[in-house]
Coordinates of C-alpha atoms and ligand atoms in Angstrom, one line a residue:
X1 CA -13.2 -69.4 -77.8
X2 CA -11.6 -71.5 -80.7
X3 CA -8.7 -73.1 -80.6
X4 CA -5.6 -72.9 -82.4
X5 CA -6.1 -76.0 -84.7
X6 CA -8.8 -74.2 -85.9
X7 CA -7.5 -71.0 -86.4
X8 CA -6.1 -70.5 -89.8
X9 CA -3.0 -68.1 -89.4
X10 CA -1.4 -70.0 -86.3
X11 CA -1.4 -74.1 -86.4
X12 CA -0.2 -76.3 -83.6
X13 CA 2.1 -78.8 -84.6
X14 CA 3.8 -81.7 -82.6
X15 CA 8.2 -81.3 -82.8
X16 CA 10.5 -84.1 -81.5
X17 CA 10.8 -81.5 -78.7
X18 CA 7.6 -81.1 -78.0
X19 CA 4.4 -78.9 -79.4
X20 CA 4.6 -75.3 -81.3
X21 CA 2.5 -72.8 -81.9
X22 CA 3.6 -71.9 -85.7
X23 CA 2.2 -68.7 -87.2
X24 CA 1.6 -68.8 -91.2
X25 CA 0.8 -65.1 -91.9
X26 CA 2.8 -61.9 -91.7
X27 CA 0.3 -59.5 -89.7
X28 CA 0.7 -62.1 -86.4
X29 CA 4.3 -62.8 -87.4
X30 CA 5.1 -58.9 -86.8
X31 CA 4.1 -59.1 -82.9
X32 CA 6.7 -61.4 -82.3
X33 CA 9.6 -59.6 -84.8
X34 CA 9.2 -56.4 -83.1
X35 CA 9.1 -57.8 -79.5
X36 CA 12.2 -56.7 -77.8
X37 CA 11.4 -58.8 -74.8
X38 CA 11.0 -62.0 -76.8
X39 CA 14.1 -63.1 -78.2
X40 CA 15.2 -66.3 -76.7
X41 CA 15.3 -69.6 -79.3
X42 CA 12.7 -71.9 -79.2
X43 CA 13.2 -75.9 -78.8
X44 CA 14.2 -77.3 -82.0
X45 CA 17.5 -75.1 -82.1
X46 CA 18.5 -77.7 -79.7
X47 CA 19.4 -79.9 -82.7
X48 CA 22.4 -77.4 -83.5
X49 CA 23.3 -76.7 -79.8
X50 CA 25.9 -79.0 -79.2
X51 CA 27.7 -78.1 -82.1
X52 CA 27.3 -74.0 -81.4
X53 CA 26.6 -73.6 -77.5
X54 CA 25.9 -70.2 -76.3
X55 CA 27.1 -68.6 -79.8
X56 CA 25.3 -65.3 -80.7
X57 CA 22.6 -67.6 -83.0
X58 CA 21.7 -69.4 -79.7
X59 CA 22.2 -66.9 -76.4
X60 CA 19.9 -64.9 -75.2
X61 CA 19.6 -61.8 -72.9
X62 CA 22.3 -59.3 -72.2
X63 CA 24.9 -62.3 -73.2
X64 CA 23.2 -61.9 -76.6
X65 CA 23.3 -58.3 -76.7
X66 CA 26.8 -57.6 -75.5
X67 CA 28.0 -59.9 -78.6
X68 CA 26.0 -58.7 -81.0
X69 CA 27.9 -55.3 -79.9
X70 CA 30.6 -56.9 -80.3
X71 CA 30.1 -58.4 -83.3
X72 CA 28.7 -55.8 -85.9
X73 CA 31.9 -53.5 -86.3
X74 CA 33.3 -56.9 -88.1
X75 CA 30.4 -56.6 -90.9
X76 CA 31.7 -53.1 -91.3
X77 CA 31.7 -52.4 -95.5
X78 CA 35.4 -51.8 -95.0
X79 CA 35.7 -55.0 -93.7
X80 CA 33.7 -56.7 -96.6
X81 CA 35.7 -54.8 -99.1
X82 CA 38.9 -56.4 -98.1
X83 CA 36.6 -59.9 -98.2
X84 CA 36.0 -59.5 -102.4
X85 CA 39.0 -61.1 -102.9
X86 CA 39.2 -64.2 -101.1
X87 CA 34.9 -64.7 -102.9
X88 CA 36.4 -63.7 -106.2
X89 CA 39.2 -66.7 -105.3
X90 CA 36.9 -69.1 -103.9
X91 CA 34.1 -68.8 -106.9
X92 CA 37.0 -69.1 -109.5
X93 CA 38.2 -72.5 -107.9
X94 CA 35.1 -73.5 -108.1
X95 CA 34.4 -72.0 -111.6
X96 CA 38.0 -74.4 -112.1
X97 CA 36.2 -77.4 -110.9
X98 CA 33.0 -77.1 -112.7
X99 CA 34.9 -77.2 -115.7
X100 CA 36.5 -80.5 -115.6
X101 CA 32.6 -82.3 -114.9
X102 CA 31.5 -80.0 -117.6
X103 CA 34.1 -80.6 -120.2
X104 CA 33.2 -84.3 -119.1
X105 CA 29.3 -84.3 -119.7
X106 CA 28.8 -85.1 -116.5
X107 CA 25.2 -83.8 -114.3
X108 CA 26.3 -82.2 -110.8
X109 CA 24.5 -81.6 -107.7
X110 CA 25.3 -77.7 -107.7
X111 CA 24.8 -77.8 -104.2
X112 CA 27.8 -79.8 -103.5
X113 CA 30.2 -77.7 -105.3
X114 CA 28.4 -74.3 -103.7
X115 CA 28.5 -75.6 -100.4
X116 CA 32.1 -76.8 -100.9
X117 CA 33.2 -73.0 -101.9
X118 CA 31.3 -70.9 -99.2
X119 CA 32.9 -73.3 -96.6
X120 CA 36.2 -72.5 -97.9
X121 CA 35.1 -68.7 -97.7
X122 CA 33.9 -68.4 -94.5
X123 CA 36.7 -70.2 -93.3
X124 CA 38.9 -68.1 -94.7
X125 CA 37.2 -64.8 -94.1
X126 CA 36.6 -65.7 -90.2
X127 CA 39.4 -67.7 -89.5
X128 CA 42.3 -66.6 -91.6
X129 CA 42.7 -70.3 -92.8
X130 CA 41.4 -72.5 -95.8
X131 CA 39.1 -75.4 -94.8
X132 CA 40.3 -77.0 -98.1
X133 CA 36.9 -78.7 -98.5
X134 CA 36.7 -77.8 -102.2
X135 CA 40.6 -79.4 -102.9
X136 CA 39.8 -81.8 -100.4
X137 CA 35.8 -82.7 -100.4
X138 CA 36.2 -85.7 -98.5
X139 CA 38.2 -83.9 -96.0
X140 CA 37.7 -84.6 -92.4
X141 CA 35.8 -81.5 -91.2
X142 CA 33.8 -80.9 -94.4
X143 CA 32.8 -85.2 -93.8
X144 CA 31.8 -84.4 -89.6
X145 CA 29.5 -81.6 -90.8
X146 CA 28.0 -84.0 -93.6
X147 CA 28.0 -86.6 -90.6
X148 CA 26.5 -84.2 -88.4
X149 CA 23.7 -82.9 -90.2
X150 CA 22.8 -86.6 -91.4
X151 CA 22.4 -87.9 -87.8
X152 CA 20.3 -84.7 -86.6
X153 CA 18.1 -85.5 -89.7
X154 CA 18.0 -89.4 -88.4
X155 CA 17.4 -88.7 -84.7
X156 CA 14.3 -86.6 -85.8
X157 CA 13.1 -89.4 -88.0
X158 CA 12.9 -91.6 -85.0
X159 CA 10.6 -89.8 -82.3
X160 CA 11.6 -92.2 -79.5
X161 CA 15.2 -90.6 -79.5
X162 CA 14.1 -87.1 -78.4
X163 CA 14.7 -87.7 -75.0
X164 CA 17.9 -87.6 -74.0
X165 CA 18.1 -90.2 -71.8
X166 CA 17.4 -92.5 -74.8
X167 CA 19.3 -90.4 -77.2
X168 CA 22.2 -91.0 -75.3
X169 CA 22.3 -94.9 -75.0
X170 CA 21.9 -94.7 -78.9
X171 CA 24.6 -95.2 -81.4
X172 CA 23.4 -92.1 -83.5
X173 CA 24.5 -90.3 -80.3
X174 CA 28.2 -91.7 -79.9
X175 CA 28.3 -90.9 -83.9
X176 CA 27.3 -87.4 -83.3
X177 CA 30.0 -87.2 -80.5
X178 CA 32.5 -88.5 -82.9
X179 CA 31.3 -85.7 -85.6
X180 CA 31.3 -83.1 -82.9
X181 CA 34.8 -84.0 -81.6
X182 CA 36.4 -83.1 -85.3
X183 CA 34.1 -79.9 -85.6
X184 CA 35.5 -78.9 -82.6
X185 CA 38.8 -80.0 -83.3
X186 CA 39.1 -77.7 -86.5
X187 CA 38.2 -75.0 -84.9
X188 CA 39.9 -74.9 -81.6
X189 CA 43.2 -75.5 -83.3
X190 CA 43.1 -73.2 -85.3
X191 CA 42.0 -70.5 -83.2
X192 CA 45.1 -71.6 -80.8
X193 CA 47.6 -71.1 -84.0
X194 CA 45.8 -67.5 -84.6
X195 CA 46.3 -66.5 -81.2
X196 CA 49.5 -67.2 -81.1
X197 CA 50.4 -65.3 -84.0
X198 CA 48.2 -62.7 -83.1
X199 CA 49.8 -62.4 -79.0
X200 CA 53.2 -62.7 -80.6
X201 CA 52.5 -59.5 -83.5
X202 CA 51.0 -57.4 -80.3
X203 CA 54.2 -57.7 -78.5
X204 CA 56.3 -57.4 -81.8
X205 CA 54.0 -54.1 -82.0
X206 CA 54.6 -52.5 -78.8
X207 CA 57.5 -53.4 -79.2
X208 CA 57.9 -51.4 -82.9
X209 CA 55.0 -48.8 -81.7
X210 CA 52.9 -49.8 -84.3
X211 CA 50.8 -52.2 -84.9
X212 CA 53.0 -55.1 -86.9
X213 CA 53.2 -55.8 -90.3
X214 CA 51.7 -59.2 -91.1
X215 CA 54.0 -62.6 -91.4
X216 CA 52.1 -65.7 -91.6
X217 CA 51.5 -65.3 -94.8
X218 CA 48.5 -68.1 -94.3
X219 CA 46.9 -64.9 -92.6
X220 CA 46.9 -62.3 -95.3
X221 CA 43.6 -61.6 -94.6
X222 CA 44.0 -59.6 -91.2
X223 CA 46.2 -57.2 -92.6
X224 CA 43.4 -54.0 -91.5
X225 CA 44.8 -52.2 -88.8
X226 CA 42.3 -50.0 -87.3
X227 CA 39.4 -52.5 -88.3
X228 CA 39.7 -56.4 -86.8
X229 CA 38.2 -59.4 -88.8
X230 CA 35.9 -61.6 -86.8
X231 CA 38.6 -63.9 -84.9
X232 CA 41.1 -60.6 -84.3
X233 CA 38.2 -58.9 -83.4
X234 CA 37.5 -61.6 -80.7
X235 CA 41.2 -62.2 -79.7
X236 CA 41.4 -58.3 -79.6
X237 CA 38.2 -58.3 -76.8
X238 CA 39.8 -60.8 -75.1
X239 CA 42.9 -59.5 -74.7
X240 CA 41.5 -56.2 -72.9
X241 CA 38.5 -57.7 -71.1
X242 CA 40.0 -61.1 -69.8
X243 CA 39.6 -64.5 -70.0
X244 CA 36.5 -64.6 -67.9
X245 CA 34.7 -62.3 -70.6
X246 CA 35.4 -63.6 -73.4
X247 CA 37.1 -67.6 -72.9
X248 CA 38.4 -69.8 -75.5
X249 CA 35.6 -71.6 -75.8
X250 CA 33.1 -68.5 -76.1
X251 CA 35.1 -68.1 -79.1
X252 CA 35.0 -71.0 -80.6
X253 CA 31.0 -71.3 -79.6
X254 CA 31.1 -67.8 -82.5
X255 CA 33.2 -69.2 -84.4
X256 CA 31.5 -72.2 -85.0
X257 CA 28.5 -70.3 -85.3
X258 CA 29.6 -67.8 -87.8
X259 CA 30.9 -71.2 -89.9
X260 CA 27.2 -72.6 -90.1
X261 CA 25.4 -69.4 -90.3
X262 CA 27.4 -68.6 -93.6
X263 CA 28.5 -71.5 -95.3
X264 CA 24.5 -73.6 -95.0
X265 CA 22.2 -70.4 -95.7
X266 CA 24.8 -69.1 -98.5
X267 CA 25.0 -72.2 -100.4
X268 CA 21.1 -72.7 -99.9
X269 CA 20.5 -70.0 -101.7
X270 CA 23.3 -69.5 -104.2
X271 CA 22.1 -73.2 -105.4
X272 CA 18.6 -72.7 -105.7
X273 CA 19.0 -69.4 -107.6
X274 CA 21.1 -71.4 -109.9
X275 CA 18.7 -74.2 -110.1
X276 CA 15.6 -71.7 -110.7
X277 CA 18.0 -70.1 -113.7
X278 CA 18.5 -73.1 -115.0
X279 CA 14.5 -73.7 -114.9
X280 CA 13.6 -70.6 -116.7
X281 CA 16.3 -69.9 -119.4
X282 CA 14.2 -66.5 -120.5
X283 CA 15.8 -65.2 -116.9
X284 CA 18.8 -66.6 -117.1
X285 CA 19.4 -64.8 -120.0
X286 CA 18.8 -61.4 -118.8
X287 CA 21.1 -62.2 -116.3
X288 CA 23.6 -62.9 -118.8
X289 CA 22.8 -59.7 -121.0
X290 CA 23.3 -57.9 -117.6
X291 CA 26.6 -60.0 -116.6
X292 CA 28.2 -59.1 -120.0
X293 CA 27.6 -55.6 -119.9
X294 CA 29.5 -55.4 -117.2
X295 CA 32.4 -57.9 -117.8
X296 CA 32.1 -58.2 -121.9
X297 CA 33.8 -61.3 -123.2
X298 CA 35.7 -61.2 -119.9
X299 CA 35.5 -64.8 -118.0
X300 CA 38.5 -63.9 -115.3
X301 CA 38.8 -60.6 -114.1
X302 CA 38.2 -60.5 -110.2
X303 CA 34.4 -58.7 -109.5
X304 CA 35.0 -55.8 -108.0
X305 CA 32.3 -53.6 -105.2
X306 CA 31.6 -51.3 -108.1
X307 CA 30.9 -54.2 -110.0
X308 CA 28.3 -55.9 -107.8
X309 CA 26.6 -52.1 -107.7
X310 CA 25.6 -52.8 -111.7
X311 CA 24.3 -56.4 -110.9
X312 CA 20.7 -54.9 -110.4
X313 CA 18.7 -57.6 -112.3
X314 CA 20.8 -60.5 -110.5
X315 CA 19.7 -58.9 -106.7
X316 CA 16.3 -59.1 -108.2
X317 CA 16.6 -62.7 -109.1
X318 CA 18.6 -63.5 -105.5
X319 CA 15.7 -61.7 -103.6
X320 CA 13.2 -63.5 -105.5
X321 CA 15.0 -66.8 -105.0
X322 CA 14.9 -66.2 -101.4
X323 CA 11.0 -65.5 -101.8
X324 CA 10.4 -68.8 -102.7
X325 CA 13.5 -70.9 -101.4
X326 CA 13.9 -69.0 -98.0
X327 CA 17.3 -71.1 -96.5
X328 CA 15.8 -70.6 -93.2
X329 CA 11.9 -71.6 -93.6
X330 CA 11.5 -71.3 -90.0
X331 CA 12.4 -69.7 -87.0
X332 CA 11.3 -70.4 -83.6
X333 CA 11.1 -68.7 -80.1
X334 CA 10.0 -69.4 -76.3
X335 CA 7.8 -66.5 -75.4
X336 CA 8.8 -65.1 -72.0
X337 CA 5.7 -62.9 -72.1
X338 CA 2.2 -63.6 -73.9
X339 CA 2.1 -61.6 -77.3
X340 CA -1.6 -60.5 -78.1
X341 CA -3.0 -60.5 -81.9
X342 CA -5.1 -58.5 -83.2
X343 CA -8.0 -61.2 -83.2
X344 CA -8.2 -61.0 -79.4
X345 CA -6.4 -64.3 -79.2
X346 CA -2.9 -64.9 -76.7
X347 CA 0.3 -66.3 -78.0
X348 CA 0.7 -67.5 -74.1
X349 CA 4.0 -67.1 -72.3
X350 CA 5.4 -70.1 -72.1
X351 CA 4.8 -71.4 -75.3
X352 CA 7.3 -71.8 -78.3
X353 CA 6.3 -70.3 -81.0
X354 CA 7.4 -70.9 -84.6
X355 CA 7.4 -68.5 -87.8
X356 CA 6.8 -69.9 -91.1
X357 CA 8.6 -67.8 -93.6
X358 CA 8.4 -70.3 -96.1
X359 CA 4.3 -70.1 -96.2
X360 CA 4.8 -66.0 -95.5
X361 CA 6.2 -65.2 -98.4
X362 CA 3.4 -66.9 -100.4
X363 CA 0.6 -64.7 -99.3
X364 CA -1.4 -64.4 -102.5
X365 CA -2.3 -60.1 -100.6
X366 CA 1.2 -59.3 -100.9
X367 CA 2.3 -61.2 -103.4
X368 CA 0.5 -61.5 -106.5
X369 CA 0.5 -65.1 -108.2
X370 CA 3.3 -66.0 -105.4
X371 CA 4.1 -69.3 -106.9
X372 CA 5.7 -67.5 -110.3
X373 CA 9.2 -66.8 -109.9
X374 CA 9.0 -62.7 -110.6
X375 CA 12.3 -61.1 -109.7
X376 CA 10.7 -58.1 -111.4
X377 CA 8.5 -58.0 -107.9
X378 CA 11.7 -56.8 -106.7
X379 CA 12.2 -53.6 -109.2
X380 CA 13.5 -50.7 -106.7
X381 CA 10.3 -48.4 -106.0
X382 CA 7.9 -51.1 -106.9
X383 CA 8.1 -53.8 -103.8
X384 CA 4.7 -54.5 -102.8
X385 CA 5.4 -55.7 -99.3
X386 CA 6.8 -54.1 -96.1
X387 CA 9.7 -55.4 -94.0
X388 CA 7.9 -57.5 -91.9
X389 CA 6.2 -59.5 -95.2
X390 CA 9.5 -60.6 -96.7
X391 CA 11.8 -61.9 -94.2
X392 CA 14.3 -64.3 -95.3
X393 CA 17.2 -62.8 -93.2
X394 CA 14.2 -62.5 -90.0
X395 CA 13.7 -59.2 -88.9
X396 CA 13.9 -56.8 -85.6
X397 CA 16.2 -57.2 -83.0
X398 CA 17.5 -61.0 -84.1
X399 CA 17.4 -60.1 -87.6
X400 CA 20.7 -61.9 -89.7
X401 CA 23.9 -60.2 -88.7
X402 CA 25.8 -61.2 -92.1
X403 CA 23.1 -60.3 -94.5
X404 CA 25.6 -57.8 -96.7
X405 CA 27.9 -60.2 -96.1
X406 CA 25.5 -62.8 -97.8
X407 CA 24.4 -60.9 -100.8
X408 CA 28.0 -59.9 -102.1
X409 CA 29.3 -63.3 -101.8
X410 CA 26.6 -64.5 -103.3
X411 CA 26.3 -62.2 -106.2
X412 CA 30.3 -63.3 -106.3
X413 CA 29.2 -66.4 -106.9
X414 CA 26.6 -66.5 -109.4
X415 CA 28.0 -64.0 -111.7
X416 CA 31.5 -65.9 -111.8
X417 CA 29.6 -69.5 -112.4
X418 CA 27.7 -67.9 -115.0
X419 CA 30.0 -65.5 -117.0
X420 CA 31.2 -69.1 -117.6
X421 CA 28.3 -71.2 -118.4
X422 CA 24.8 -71.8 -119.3
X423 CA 22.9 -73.8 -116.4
X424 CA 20.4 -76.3 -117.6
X425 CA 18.4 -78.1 -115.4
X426 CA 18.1 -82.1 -115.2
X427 CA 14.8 -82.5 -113.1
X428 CA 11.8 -80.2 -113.5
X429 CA 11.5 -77.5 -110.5
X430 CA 8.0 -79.3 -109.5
X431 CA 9.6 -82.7 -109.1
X432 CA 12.2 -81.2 -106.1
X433 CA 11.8 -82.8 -102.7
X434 CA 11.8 -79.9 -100.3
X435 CA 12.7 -80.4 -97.0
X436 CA 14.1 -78.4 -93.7
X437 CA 17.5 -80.0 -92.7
X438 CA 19.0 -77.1 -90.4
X439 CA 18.2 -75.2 -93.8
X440 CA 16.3 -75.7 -96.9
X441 CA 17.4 -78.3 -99.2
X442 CA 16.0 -80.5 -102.1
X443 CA 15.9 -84.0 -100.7
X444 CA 16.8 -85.4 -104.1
X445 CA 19.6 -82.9 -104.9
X446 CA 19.6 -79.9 -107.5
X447 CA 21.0 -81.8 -110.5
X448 CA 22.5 -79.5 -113.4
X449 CA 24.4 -79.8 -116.4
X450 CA 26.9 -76.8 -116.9
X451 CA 26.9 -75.5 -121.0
X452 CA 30.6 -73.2 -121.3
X453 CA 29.2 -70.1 -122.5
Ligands
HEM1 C1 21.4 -66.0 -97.8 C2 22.1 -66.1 -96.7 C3 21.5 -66.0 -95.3 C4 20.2 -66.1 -94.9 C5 19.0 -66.4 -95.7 C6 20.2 -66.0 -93.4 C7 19.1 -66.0 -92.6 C8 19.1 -65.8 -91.3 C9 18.0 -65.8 -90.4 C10 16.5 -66.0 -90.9 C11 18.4 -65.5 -89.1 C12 17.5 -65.5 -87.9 C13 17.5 -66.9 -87.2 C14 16.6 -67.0 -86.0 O1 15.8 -66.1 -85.7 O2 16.7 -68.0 -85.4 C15 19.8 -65.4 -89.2 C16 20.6 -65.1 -88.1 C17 22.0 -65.1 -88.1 N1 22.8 -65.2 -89.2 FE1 22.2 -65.4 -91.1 N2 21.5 -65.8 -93.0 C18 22.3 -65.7 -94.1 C19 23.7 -65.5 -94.2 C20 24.5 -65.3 -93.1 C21 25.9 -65.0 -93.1 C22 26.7 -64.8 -94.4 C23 26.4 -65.0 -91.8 C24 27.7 -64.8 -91.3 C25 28.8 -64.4 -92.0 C26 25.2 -65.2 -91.0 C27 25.2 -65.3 -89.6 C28 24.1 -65.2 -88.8 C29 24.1 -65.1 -87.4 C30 25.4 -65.1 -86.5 C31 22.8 -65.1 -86.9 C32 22.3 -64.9 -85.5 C33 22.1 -63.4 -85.3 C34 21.6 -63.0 -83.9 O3 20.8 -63.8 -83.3 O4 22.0 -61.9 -83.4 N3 24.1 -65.4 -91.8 N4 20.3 -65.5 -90.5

């Protein structure tokens, strides 16, 4: 019997927490998606554990499937709906920013900017309350998750720090304490300040048998009264169940969760799209023939849902943009049973066991020349893969919970950054420095000059 080094589809590689099975193809990749037994995280999610704990990107087991539950009503379309302001508020402060370093010649790392704006989303949208990173970008919070990601990136760098024993004498470690203690911080409080408002409009409610019109006008974005945003949602659950089924901290464990999950995988991909425009201008302008005969000479009116229906040739280019710069190249699992391909071999129980989406989406059988960026792969009726071939949102049971969530923001996005400009690229596509920091990012930034349209 062969090993696994010399078996093509799965590789064994060495992590800084030890060795993983990682499986390169889609036909062994779809054992594991479909397991329903084999959910649990594998090692390396360990980096981002001490900043999310047990939230629903990390538990496992009936924990796990009792908040997912509880979860999904909040991605309701209804729900979203009420979200197209506060993107379409967002993307124009940003659209507002971009300006100024536009009208002043200057080359930006679109990334910053993106990332800036979908923190402030997600902030807003979960929390009821600005993170003011893109006013503020040296803010406290937005500077502990720069910190924080930096000093997961340099513990990796240095294999001797894997341990925790020596992780903890280190001064990385105290750094990432400090980070975590302002992460945590930011959250907590302002969960606290919700729930107060929130307790004192339930009482005001019985009070006026109904359910209370909305005050803090900070929280205009919790004005639904049958359907509960993602914190209400949470207080809501906690309020009938008890503390000991839902706890502060179990909240701010999703919160925190929800945070990352939106704001690093969003402005992954909203940032490589626009890089990839920028690249190939013979795309980016059929974006902008599509983008104007929707909006015409219009550069400010607020995108609407019906809107985002008409941007079919910009969900190509997103979809194909998440072919080749998946924000999530990898997942990983620990198998709790052993998971048999169809070669005869045994993914053993036990083991953790990566996916490679990154290298899955470049199967030359599914995807014909799979290093050309082709949205037009993506033309309704003509998709030549299958569910389990193109997976950046995963797939089966721990598949992404905010994937509608992702593609209207994102199309948000885009279309509002380039109703206003032209995107031209400072550094050829082939010279980007890929790497996996938590996400997918360009090690030496995505550097663009912005052309007013
Ligand atoms: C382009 C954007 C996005 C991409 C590519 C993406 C990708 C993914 C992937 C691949 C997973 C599976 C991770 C794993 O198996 O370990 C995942 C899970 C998750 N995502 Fe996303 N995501 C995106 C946007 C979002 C947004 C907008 C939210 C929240 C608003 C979100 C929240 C989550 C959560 C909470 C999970 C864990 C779900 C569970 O285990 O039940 N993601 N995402």
């Amino acid at each position: 019997m062969s090993s696994w080094s010399e078996l093509s589809s799965v590789v064994k590689l060495w992590s800084p927490f030890g060795s993983v099975l990682l499986i390169l193809e889609a036909k062994d990749a779809k054992k594991l998606l479909n397991s329903k037994t084999n959910i649990s995280k594998g090692k390396d999610y360990n980096w981002v554990r001490p900043w999310l704990g047990e939230g629903l990107l990390l538990s496992t087991g009936e924990k796990w499937e009792n908040r997912r539950k509880m979860l999904n009503p909040t991605f309701h379309f209804k729900i979203l709906e009420d979200f197209m302001h506060v993107f379409n508020k967002e993307s124009q402060k940003m659209v507002d920013i971009l300006r100024k370093e536009s009208q002043s010649g200057n080359t930006v790392d679109i990334h910053n900017f993106v990332t800036r704006c979908a923190l402030d989303i997600i902030c807003v949208t979960a929390m009821g309350t600005s993170s003011n990173a893109q006013d503020f970008p040296d803010g406290d919070y937005t500077k502990a998750i720069n910190d924080y990601r930096r000093l997961t990136k340099d513990r990796s760098l240095r294999p001797w720090l894997r341990f925790e024993t020596t992780w903890k004498l280190s001064s990385l470690y105290q750094r990432q304490q400090e980070s975590l203690k302002m992460l945590h911080g930011f959250t907590t409080q302002v969960i606290a300040k919700r729930k107060a408002t929130f307790l004192r409009e339930k009482e005001q409610a019985a009070r006026e048998d109904q359910f209370g019109e909305e005050n803090d006008t900070e929280m205009i974005y919790f004005k639904s009264k049958k359907r509960l945003a993602f914190l209400d949602l949470l207080l809501q659950v906690q309020v009938e169940k008890g503390e000991k089924e839902l706890s502060d901290v179990d909240i701010r464990q999703e919160t925190d969760t929800f945070m990352l999950g939106e704001h690093d995988t969003t402005s992954s991909s909203s940032s490589f799209t626009l890089f990839v425009l920028g690249s190939y201008p013979q795309f980016q302008e059929k974006v902008h023939e599509e983008l104007d005969s929707i909006f015409g000479n219009d550069k400010h009116r607020p995108v609407t849902s019906e809107d985002l229906n008409r941007m079919k040739y910009l969900e190509m280019v997103i979809k194909e943009s998440l072919r080749l710069y998946p924000p999530v190249p990898f997942i990983q699992r620990t198998l709790s049973t052993d998971i048999p391909l169809d070669d005869g071999r045994i993914l053993p129980k036990g083991a953790t066991v990566g996916i490679f989406i990154y290298k899955i989406h470049k199967d030359a059988d599914v995807f014909k020349n799979p290093e050309e960026f082709r949205p037009e792969r993506f033309l309704p009726g003509l998709e030549s893969y299958d569910a389990l071939e193109y997976i950046p949102f995963s797939a089966g049971q721990r598949n992404c919970i905010g994937q509608k969530f992702a593609m209207m923001e994102e199309k948000v996005i885009l279309s509002t950054v380039l109703r206003n400009f032209k995107v031209k690229v400072m550094m050829p596509l082939e010279d980007l420095k890929l790497l996996s920091e938590i996400t997918l990012r360009s090690d030496n930034g995505l550097p663009v000059q912005l052309m007013e349209r």
